[in-house]
Coordinates of C-alpha atoms (C1' of nucleotides) in Angstrom, one line a residue:
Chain A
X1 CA -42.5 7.8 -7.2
X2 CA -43.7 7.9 -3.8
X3 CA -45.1 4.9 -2.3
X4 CA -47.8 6.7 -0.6
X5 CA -50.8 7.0 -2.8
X6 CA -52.7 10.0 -3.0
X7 CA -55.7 12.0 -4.4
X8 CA -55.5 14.4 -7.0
X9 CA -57.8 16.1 -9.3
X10 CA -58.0 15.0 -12.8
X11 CA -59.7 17.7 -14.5
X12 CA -61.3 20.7 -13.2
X13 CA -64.9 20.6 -12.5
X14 CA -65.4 17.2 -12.5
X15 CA -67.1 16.4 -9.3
X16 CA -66.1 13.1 -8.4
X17 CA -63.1 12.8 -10.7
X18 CA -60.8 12.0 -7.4
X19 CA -58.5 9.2 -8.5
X20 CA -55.8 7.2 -6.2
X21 CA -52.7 7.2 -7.9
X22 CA -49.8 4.9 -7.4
X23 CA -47.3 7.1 -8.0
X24 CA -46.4 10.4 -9.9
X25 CA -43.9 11.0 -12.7
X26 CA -41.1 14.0 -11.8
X27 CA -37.9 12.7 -14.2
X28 CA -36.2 15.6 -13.1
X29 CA -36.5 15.4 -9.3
X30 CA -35.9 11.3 -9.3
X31 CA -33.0 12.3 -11.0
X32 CA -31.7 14.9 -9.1
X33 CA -33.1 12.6 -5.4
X34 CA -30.6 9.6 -6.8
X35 CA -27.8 11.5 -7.2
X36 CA -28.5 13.1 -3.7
X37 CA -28.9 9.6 -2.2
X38 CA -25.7 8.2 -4.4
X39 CA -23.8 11.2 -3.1
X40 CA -24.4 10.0 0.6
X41 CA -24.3 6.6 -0.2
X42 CA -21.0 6.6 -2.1
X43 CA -18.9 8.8 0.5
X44 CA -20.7 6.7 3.5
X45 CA -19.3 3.4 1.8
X46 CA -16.8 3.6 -1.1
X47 CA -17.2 2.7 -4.7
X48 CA -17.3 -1.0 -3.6
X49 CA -19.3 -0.6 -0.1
X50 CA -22.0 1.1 -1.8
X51 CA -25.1 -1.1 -2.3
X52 CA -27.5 0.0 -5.2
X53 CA -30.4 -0.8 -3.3
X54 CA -29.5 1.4 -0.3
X55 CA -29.3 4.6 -3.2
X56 CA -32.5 3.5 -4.2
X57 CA -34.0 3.1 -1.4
X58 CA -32.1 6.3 -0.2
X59 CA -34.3 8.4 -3.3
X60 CA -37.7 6.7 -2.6
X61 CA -37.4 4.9 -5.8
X62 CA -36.6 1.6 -7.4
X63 CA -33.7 0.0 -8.4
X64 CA -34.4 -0.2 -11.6
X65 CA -34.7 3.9 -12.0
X66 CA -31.1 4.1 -11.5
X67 CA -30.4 2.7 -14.1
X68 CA -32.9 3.6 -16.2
X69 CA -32.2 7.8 -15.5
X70 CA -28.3 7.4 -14.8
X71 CA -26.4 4.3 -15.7
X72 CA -24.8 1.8 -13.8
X73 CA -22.6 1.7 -10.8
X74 CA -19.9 3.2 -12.2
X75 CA -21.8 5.8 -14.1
X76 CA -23.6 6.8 -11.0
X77 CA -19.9 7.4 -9.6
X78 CA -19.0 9.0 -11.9
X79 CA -21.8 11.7 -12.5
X80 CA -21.6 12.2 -8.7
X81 CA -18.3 13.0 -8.8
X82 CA -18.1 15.6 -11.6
X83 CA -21.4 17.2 -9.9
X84 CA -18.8 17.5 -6.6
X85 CA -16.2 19.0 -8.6
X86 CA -18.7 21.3 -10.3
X87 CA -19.5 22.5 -7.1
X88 CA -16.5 23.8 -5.4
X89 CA -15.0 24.9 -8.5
X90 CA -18.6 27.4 -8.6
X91 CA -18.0 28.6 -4.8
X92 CA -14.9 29.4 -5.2
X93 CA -15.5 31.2 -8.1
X94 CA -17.2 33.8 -6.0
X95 CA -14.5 34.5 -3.5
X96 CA -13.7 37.3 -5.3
X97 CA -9.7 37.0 -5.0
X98 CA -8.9 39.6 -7.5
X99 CA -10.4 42.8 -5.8
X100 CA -8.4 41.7 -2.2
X101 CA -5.3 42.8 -0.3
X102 CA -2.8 39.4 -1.1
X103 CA -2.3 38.7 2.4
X104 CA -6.0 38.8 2.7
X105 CA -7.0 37.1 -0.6
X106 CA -4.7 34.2 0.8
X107 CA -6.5 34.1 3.7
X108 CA -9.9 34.3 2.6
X109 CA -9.2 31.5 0.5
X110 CA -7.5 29.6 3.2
X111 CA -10.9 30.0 4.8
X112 CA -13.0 29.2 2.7
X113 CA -11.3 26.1 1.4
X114 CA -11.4 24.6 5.3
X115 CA -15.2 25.6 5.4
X116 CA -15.9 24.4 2.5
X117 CA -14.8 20.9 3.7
X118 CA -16.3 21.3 7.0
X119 CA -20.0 22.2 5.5
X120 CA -18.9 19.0 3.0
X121 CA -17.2 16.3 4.3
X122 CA -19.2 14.0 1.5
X123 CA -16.7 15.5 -1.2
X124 CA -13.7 14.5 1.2
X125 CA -15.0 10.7 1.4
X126 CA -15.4 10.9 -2.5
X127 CA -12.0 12.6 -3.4
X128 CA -10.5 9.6 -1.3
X129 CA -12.5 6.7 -2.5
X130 CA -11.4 8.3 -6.0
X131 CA -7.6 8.1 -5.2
X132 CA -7.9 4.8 -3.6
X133 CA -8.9 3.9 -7.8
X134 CA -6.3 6.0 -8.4
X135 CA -8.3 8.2 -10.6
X136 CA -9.3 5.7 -12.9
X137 CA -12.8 6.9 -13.1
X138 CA -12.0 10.6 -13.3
X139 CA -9.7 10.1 -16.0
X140 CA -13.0 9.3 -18.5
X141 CA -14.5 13.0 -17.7
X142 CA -13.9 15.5 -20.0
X143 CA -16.0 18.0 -18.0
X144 CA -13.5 18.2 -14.7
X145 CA -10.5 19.0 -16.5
X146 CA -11.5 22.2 -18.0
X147 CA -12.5 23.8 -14.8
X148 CA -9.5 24.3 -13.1
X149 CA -6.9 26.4 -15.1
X150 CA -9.2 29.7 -14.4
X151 CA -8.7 28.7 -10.8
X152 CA -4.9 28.3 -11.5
X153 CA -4.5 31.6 -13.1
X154 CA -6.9 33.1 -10.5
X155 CA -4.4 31.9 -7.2
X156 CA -1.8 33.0 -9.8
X157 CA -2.8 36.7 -10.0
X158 CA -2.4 36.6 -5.8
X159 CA 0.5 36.0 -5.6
X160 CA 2.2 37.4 -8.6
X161 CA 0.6 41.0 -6.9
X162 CA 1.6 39.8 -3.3
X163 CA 5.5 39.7 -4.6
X164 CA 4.9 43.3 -6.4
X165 CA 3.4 45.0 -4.0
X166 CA 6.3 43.7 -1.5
X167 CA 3.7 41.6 0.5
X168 CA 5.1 38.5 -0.1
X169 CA 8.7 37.3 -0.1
X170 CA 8.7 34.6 -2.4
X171 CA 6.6 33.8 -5.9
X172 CA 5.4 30.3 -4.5
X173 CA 4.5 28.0 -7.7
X174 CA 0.6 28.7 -7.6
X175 CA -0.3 25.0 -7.9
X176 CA 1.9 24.0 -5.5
X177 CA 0.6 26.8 -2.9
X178 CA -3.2 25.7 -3.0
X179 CA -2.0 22.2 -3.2
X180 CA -0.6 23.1 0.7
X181 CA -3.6 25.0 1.7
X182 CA -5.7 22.4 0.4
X183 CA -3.8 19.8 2.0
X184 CA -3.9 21.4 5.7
X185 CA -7.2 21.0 5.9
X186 CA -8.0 18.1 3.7
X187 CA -5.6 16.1 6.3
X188 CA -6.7 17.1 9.0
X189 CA -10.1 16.6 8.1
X190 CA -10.6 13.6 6.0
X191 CA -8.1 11.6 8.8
X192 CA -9.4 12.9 11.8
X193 CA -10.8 9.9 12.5
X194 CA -7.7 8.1 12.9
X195 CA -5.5 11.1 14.0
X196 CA -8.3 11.8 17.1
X197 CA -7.0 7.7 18.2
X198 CA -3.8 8.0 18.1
X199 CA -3.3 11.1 19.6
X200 CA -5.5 10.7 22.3
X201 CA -7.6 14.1 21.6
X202 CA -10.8 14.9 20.0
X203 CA -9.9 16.7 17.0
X204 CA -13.5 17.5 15.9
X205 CA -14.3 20.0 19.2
X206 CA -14.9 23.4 18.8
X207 CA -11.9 24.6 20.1
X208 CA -9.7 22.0 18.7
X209 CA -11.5 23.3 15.1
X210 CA -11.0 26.9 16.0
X211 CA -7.2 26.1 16.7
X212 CA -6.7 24.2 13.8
X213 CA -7.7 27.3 11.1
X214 CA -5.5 29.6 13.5
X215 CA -2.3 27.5 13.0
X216 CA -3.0 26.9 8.5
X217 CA -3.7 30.8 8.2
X218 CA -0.6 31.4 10.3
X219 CA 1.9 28.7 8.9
X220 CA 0.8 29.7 5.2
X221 CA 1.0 33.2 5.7
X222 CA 4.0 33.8 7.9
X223 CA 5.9 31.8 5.4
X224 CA 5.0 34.1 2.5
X225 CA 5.1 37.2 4.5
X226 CA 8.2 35.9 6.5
X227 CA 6.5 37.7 9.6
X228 CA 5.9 34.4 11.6
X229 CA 5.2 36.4 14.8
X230 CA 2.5 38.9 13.7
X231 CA 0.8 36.1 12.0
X232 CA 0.0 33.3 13.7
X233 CA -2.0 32.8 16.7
X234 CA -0.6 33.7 19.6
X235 CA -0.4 34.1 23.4
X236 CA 2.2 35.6 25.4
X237 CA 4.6 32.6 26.5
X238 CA 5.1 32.4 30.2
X239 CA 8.4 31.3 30.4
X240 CA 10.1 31.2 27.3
X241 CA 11.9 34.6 26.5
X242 CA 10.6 36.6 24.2
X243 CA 9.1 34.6 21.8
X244 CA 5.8 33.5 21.5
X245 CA 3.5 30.9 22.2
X246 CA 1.2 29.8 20.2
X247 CA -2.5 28.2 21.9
X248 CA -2.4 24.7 23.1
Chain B
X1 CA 2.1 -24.2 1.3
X2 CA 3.5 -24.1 -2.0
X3 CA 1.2 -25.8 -4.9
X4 CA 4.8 -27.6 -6.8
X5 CA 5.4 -30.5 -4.7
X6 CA 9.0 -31.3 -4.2
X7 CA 11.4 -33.7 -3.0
X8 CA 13.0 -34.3 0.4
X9 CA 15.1 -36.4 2.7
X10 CA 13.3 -37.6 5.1
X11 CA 16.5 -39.2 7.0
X12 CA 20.0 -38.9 6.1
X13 CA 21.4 -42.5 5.5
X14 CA 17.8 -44.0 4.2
X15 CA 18.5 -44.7 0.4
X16 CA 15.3 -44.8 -1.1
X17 CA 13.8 -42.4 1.4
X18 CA 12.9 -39.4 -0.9
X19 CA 9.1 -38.8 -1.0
X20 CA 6.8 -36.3 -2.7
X21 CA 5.4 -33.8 -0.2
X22 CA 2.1 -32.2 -1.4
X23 CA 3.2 -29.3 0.7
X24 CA 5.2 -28.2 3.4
X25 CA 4.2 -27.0 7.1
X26 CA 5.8 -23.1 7.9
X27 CA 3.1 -21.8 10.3
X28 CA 5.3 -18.5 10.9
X29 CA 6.0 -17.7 7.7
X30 CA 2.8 -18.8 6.6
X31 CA 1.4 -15.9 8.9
X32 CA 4.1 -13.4 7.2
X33 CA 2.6 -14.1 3.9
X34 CA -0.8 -13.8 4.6
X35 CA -0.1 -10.2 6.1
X36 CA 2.2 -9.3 3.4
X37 CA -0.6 -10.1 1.0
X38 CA -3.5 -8.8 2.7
X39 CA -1.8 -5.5 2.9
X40 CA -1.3 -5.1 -0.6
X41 CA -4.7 -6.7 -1.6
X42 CA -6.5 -3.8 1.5
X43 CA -4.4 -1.3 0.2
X44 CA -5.1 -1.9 -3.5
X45 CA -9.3 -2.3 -3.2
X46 CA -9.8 -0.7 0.4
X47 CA -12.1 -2.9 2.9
X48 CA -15.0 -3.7 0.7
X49 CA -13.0 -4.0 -2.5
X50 CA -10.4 -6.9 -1.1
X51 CA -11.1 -10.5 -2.5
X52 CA -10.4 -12.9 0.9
X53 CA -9.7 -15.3 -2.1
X54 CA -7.2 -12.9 -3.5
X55 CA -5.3 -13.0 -0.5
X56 CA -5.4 -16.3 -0.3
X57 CA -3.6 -16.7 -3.9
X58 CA -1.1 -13.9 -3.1
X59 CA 0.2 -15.6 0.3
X60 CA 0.2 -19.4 -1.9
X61 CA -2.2 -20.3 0.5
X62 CA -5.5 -21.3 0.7
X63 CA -8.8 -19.3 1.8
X64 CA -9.4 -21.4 5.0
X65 CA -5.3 -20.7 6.7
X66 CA -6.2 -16.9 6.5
X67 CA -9.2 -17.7 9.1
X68 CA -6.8 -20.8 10.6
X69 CA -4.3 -17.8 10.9
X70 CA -5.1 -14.3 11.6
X71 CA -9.2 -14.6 11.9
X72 CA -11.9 -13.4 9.8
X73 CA -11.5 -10.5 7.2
X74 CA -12.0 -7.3 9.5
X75 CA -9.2 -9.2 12.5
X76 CA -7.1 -9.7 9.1
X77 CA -7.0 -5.9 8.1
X78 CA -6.8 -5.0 11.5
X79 CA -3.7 -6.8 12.1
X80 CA -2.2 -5.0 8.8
X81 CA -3.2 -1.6 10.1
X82 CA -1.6 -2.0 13.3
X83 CA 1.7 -3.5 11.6
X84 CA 1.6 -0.5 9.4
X85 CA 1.7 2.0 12.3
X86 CA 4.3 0.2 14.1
X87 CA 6.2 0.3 11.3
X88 CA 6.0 4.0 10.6
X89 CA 6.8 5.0 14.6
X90 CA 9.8 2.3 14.6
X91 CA 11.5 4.2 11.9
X92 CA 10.7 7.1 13.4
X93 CA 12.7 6.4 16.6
X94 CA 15.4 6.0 14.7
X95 CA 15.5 9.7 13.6
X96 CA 17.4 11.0 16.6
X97 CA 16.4 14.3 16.5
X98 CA 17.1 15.3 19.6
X99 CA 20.8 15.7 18.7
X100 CA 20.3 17.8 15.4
X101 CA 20.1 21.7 15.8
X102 CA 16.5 22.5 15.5
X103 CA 15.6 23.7 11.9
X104 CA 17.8 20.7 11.0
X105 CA 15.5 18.6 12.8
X106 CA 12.2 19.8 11.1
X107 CA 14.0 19.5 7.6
X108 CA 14.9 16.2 8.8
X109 CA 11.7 15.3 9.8
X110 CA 9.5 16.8 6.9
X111 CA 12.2 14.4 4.2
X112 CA 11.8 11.3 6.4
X113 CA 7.7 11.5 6.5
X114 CA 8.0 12.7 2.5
X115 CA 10.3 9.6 1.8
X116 CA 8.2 7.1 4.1
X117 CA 5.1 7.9 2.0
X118 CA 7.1 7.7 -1.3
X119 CA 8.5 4.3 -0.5
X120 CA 5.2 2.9 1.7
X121 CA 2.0 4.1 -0.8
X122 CA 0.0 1.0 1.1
X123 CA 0.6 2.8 4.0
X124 CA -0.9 6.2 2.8
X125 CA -4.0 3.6 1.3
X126 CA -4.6 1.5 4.3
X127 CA -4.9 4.9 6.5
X128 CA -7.2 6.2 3.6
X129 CA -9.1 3.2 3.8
X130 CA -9.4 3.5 7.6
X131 CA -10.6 7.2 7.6
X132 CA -13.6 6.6 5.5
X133 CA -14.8 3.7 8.1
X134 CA -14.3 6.4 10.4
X135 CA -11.4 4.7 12.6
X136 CA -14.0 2.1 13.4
X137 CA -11.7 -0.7 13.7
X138 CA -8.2 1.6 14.7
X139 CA -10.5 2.3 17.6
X140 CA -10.9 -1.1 19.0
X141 CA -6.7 -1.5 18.9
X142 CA -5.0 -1.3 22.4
X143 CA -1.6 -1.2 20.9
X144 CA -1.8 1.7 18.8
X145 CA -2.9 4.3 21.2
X146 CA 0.5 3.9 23.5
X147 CA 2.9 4.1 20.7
X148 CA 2.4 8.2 19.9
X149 CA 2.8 10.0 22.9
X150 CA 6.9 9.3 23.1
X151 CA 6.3 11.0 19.2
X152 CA 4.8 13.6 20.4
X153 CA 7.1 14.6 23.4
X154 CA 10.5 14.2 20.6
X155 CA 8.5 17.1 18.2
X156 CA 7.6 19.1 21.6
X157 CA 11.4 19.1 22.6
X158 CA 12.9 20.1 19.1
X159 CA 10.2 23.1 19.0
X160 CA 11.0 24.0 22.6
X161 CA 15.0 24.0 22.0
X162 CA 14.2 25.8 18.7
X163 CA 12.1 28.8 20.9
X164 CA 15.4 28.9 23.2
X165 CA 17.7 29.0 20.8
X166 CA 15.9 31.8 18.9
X167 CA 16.0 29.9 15.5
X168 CA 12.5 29.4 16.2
X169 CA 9.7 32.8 16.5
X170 CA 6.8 30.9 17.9
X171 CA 6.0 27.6 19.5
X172 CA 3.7 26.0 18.0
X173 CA 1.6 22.6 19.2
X174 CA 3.8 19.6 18.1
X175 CA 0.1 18.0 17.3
X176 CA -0.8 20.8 14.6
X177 CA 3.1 20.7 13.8
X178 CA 3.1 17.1 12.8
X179 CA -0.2 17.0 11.7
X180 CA 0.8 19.9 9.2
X181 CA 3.9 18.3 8.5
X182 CA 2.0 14.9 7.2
X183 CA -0.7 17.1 5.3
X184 CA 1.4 18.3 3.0
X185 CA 3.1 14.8 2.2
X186 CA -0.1 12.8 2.4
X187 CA -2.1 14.7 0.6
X188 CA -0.1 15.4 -2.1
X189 CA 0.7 12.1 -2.7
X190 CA -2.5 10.2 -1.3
X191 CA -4.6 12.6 -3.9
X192 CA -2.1 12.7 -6.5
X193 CA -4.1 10.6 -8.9
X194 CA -7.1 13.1 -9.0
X195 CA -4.9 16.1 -8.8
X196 CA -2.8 15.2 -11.4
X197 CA -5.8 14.8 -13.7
X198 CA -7.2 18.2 -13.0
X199 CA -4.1 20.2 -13.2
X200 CA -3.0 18.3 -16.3
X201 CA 0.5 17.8 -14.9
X202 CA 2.3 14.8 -13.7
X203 CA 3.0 15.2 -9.9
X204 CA 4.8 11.7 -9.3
X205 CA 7.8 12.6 -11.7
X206 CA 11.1 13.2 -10.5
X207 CA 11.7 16.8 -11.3
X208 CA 7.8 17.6 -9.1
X209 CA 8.7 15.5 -6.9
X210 CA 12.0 17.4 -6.1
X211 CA 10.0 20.9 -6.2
X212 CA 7.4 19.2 -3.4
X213 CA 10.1 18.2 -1.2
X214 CA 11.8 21.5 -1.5
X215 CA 8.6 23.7 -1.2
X216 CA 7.2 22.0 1.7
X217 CA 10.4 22.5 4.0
X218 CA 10.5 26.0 2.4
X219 CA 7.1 26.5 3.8
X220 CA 6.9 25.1 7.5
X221 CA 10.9 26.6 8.2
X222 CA 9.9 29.8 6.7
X223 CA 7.1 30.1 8.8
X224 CA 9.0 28.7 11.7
X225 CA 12.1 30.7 11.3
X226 CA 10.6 34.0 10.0
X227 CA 13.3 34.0 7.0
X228 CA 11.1 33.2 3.9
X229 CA 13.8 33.5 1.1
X230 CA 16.5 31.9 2.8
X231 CA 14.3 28.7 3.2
X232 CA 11.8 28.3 0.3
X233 CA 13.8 27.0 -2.6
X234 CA 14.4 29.6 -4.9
X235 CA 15.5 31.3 -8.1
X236 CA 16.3 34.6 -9.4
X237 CA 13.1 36.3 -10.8
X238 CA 13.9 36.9 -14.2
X239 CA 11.5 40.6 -14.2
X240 CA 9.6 40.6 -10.5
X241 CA 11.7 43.7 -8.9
X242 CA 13.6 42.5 -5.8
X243 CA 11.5 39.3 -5.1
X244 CA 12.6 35.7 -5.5
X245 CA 10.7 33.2 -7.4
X246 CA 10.2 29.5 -6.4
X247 CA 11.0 27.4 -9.7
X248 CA 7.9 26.6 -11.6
Chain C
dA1 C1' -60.8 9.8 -25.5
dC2 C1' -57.4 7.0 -26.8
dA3 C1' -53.0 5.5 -28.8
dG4 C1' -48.4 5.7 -28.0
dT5 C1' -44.7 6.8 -25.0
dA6 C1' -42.4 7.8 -20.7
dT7 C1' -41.9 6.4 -16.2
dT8 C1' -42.3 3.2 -12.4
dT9 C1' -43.1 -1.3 -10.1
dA10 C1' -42.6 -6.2 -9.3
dT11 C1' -39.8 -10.3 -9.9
dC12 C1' -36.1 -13.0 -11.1
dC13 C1' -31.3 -14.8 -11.5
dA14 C1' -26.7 -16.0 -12.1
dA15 C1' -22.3 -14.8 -10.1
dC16 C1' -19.9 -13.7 -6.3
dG17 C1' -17.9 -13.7 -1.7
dG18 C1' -17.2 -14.5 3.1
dG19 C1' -17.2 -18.1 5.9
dT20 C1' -17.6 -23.2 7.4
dT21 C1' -17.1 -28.2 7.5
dA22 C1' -14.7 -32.3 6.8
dA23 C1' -11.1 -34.9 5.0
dT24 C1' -6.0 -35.2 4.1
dT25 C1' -1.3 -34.7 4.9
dT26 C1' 2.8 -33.5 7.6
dC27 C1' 5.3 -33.2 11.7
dT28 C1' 6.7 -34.3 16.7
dC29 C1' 7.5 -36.9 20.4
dC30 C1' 7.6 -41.0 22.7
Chain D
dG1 C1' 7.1 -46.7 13.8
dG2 C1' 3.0 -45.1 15.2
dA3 C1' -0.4 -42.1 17.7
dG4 C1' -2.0 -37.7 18.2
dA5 C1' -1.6 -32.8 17.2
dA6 C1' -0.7 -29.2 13.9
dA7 C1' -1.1 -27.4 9.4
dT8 C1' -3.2 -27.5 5.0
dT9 C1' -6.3 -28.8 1.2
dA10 C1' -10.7 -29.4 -1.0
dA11 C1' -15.5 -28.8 -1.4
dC12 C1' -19.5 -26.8 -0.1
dC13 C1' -23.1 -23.4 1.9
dC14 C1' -26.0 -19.6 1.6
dG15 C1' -27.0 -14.7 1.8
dT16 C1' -26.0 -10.8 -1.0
dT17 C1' -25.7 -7.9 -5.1
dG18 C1' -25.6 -6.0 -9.5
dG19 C1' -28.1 -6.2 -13.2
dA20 C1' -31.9 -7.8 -16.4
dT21 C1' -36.8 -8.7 -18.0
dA22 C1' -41.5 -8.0 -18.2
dA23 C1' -45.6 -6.1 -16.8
dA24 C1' -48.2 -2.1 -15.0
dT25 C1' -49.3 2.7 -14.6
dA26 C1' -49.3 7.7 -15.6
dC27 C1' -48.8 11.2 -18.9
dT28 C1' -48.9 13.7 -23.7
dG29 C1' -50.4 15.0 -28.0
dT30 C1' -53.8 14.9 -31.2

DNA sequence: ACAGTATTTATCCAACGGGTTAATTTCTCC
DNA sequence: GGAGAAATTAACCCGTTGGATAAATACTGT
């Protein structure tokens, strides 16, 4: 697939058997290097930004192996969007909620959700260039709606123990509390670019990053603890009496 | 503008004056149009996907008055996106929280922004749309920048009078305050499509929709206030001992 | 070693899309 | 009532792009 030619020994012991080849075949690889590229390419551009011949380019091959090892446009899309869902829904599989303290399973997955959008902005770009076609491509997998009810019952489990063992206040409707703790970050994130404009800070810093996490833990967990104080970040306010301040 | 040609007078007292226009000359309204159009076309396929001829056809006009008009397809969207922003902050103004006792104030404020992005989904699109070009062409408007800081000082006051008063445990940054405030609305709406697909429920129906509004002010005024079953909206739990339960 | 198949390259093309040019029509003001 | 400006239409240009076709090259089993 690469351009570069090489040597490489036909058969053992043949002394001058040193051929130039054109290329090499690796199915597997090309495949897996076009879905890489159409990953990038997809969340740098859209669905309709995307160019074919950038992915291609992208995965060292030719245009033509796109479609001969994937499908077209929209079946790229599509295989590189299941392959994102795929791959959250596995992390998070191995956070382990069950074995925590609630407060702490909430937090861990609070966490990991805003990490796990930092280390991947990509599947950000792609959740939002899937909403802007309001689904319509998502829809067609069967894969991507299995996946998520263990999650469901998982985040379910947390809380149901949180409101037993007195931890938490309220029994939040589990699909509407990850919904929240996805969406604290997922905002903040995926619209930090325009956010960073209009309120005249860079919201991308490490501080700014640091401050953000501090504030979702504490805002999530102070409302199911109902102990705002303890919870979120804090500094001792200068002026105002008694209560507290928290960090910029 | 309009294809249908019509009749008109061209002087009151001339007899045989009437005359068939081909079309009529509204410059003004003409400009209206085009926006109106372009906004829903931008919203509907993002910045790659909009048709300039689809615009065209929306406003009754023809391809050449957008560029006669407004300018080329990027000073086109870029005129929507700063009419969208002003739109959003104008409204806001009109909120008058500054005379509403302070949890008031945030409830009032979380139900306006949930509302505004129910009854203004291009809005939630275009600022989709400008996120994954990474603010590139928010960042080259003048007008934006100045209209958020008097946004920012209303949210600081509220919180500040809500500290004094002692409704309020912690003061948080208006910033992460609003910016948590829009999360939960945008996202949940903005990424309905996809999340509607994977947890096989319908999150754009009136009874969610009701459970959204009431879970996100239970969430920030729980956390704000402290008092977690006072605020979230709640129901007797039928078997959890003591604890309330959110419905659903 | 060689026939048959899998994989990759090299071109081609028709449709599309943003933008431009030039001609046409309406309006305004004297 | 007519000249010049403003607004609008109609037709064209040309690079791009997704997709297709055909030929070339590498590998596999026998």
């Amino acid at each position: 697939m690469l351009h570069a030619s090489y040597s490489t020994q036909r058969a053992p012991g043949l002394a001058k058997a040193k051929r130039t080849l054109k290329w090499q075949r690796d199915p597997e690889g090309m495949r897996l290097r076009i879905l890489e590229a159409a990953k990038q390419e997809f969340s740098a551009h859209g669905l309709a930004g995307a160019r074919v011949d950038r992915i291609a380019a992208k995965a060292g091959a030719n245009k033509r192996m796109l479609y001969y090892h994937v499908g077209n446009k929209d079946e790229l899309y599509l295989a590189v969007l299941e392959g994102a869902y795929d791959k959250i829904r596995s992390e998070e599989r191995g956070l382990d909620l069950e074995h925590l303290d609630p407060p702490e399973a909430i937090r861990r997955l609070i966490e990991f959700t805003w990490n796990y959008f930092l280390r991947n902005p990509e599947f950000l770009s792609l959740l939002q260039t899937e909403n802007l076609a309001r689904a319509k491509h998502l829809k067609k997998s069967t894969k991507v709606k299995s996946m998520h009810s263990p999650f469901v019952e998982m985040i379910r489990t947390v809380v149901r123990r949180g409101v037993e063992s007195g931890d938490f206040q309220v029994a939040v409707d589990p699909v509407q509390l990850y919904i929240s703790i996805a969406a604290l970050s997922f905002f903040y994130l995926s619209n930090s670019a325009t956010l960073s404009v209009i309120f005249g800070r860079d919201l991308l810093d490490k501080k700014a990053k640091d401050e953000r996490l501090a504030h979702m833990s504490g805002l999530v967990l102070a409302a199911l603890t109902g102990r705002s104080a303890e919870l979120l970040e804090i500094v001792k306010a200068p002026k105002s009496r008694g209560a507290v301040v928290q960090t910029v």
